PDB file of C-alpha atoms in Angstrom:
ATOM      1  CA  UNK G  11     -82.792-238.297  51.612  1.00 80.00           C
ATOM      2  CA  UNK G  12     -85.517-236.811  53.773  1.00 95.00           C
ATOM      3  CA  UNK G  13     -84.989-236.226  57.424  1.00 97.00           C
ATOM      4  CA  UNK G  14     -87.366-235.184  60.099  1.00 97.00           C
ATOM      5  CA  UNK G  15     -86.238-233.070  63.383  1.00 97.00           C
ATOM      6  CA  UNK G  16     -88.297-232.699  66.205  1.00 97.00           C
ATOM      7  CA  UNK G  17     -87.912-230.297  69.199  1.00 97.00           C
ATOM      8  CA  UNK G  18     -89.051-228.468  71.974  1.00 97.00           C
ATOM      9  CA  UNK G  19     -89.773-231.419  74.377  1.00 98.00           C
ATOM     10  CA  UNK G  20     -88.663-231.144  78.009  1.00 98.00           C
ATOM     11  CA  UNK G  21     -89.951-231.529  81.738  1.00 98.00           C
ATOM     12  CA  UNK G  22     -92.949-229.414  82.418  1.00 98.00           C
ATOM     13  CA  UNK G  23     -95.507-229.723  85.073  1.00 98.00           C
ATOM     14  CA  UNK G  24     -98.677-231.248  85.088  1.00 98.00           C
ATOM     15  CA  UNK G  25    -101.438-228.472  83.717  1.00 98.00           C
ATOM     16  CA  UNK G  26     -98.413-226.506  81.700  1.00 98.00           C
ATOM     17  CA  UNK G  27     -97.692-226.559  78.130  1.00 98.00           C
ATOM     18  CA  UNK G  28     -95.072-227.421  75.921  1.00 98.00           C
ATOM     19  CA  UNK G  29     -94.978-226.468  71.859  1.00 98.00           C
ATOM     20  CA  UNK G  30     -93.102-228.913  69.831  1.00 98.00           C
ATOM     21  CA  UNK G  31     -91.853-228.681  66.190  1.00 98.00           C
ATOM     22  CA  UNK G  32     -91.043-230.640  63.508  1.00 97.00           C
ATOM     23  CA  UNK G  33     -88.726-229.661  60.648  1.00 96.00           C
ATOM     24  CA  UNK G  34     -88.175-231.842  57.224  1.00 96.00           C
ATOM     25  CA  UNK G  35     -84.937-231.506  55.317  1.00 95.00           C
ATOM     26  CA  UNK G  36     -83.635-232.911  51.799  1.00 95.00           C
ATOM     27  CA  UNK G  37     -83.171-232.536  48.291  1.00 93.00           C
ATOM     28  CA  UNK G  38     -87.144-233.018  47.611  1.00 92.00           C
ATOM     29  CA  UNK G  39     -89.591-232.275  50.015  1.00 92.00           C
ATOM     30  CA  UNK G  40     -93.160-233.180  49.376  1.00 93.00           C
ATOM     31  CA  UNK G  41     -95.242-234.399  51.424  1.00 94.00           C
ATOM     32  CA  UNK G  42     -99.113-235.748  51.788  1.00 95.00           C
ATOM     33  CA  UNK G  43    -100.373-236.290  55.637  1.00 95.00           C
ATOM     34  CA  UNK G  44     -97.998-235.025  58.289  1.00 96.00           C
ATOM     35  CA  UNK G  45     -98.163-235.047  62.268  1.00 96.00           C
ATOM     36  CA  UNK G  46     -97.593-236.894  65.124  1.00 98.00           C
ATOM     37  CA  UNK G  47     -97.173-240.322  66.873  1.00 98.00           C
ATOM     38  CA  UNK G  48     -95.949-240.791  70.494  1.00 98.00           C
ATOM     39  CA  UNK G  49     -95.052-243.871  72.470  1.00 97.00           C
ATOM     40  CA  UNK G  50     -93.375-244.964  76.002  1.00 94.00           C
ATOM     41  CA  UNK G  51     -91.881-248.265  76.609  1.00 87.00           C
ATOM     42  CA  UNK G  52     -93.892-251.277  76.155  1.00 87.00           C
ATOM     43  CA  UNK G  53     -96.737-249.520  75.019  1.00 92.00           C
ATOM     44  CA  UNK G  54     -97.813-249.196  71.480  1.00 94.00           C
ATOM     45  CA  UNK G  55     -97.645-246.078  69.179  1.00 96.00           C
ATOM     46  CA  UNK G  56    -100.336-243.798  69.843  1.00 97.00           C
ATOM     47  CA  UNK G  57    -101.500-241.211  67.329  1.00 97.00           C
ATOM     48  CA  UNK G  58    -101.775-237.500  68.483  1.00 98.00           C
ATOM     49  CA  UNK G  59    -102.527-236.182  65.175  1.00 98.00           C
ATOM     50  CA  UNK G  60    -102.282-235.912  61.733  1.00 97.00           C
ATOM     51  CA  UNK G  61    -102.932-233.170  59.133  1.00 96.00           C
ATOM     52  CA  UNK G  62    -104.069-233.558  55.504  1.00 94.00           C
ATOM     53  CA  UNK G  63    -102.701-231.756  52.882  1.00 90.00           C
ATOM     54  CA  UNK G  64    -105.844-229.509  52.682  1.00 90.00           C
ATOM     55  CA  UNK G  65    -105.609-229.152  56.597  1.00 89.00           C
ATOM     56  CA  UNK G  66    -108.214-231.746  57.813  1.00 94.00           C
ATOM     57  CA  UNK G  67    -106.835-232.457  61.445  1.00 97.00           C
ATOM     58  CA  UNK G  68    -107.646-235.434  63.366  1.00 97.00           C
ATOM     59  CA  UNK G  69    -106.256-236.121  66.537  1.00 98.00           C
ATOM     60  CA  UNK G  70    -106.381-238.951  69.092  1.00 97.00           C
ATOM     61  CA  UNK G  71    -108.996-239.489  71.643  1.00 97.00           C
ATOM     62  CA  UNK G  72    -106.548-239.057  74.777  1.00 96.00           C
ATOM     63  CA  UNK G  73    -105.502-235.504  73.634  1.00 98.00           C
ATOM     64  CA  UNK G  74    -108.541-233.743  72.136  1.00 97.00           C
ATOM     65  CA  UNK G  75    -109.733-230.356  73.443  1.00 97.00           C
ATOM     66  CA  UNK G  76    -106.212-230.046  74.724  1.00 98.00           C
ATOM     67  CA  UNK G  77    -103.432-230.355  71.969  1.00 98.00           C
ATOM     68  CA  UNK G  78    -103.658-228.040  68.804  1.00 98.00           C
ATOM     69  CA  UNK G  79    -101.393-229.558  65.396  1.00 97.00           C
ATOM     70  CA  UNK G  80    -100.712-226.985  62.926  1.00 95.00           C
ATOM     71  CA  UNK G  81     -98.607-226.686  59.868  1.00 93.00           C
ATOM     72  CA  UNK G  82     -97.256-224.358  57.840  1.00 89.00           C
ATOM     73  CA  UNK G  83     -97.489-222.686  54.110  1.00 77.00           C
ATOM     74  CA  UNK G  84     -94.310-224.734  53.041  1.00 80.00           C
ATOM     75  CA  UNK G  85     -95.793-228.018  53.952  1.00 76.00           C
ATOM     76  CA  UNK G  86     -92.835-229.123  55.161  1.00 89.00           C
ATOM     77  CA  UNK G  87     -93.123-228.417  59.011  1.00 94.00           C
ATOM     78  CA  UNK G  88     -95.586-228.969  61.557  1.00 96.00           C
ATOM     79  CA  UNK G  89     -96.276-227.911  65.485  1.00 97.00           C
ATOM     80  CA  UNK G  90     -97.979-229.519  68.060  1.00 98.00           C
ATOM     81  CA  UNK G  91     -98.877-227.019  70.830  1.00 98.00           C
ATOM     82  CA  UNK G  92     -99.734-229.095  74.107  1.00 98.00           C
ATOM     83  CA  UNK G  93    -101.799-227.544  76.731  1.00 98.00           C
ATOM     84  CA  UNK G  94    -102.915-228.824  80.042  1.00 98.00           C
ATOM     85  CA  UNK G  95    -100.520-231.470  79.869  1.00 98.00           C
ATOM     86  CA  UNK G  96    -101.284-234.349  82.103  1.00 97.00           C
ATOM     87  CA  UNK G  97     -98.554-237.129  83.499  1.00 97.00           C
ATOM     88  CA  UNK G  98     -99.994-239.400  80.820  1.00 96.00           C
ATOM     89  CA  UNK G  99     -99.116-237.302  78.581  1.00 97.00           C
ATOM     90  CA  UNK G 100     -95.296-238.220  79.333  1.00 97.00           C
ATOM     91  CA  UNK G 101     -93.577-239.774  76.225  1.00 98.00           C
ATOM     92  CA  UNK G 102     -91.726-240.059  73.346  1.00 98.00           C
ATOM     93  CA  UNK G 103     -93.383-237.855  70.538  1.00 98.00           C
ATOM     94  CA  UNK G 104     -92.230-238.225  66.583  1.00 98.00           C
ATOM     95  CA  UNK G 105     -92.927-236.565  63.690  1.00 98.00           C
ATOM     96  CA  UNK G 106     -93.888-238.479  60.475  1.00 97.00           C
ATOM     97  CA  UNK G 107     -94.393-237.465  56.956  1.00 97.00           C
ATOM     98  CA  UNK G 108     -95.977-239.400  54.560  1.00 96.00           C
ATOM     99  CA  UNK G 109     -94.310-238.743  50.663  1.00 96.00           C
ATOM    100  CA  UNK G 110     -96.253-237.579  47.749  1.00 95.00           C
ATOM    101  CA  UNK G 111     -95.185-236.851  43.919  1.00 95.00           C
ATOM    102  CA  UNK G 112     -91.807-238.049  43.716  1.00 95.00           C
ATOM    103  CA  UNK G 113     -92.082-239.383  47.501  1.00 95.00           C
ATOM    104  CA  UNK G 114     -95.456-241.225  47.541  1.00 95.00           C
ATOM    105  CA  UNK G 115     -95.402-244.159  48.923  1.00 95.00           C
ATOM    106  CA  UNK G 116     -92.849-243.318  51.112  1.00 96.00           C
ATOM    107  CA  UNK G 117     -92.809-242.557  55.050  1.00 97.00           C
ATOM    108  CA  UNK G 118     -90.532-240.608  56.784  1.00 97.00           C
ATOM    109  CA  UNK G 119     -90.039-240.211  61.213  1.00 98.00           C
ATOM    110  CA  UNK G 120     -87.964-238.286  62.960  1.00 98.00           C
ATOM    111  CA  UNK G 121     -85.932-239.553  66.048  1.00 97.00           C
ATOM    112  CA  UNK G 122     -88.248-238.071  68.647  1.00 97.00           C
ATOM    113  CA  UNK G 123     -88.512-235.911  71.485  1.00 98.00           C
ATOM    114  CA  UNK G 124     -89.179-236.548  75.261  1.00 98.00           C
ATOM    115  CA  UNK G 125     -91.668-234.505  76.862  1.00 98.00           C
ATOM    116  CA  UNK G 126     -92.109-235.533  80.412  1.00 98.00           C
ATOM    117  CA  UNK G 127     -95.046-234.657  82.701  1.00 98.00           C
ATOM    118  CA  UNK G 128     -94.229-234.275  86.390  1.00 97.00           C
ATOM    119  CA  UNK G 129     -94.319-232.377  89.565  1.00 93.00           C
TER     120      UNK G 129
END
């Protein structure tokens, strides 16, 4: 069983920043592509970013030049640092982790963390 935990969303104002991190746990960990979706009601998912295995990053359009995805030397947990956070930028934001080895063709989200935008 793999589990993803996400945190450090909140309520920050509109130009501030937020850093959110994502934390996999189980019995085997191993992972391909990791990063992050996020999604308010009604609307669909909306990538942010993923990360290769080799560290290729690609993020979505609406957050480039402004959000920075990392990961570290375990593989097994990745940040999102948000800067300049606009209003749209208010939503849900999960982690996924897409299984390799033992794991591949498996995916794995966590439950999500808010991060709202607002004066």
């Amino acid at each position: 069983q793999v589990q993803l935990v996400e945190s450090g969303g909140g309520l920050v104002q509109p130009g501030g920043s937020l850093l959110l991190s994502c934390v996999a746990s189980g019995r085997i960990l191993s992972f391909s592509d990791m990063g992050w979706y996020r999604q308010t009601p009604g609307k669909e998912r909306e990538l942010v970013s993923t990360i290769t295995p080799d560290g290729i990053t690609i993020y979505g359009d609406s957050v480039k030049g402004r959000f920075t995805a990392s990961r570290d030397g375990t593989r097994n947990t990745v940040y999102l640092q948000m800067n300049f956070l606009k209003p749209e930028d208010t939503a849900v934001y999960y982690c996924y982790a897409r299984g390799s080895n033992r794991l591949r063709g498996r995916e794995f989200w966590g439950q999500g963390t808010l991060v709202t935008v607002s004066s």
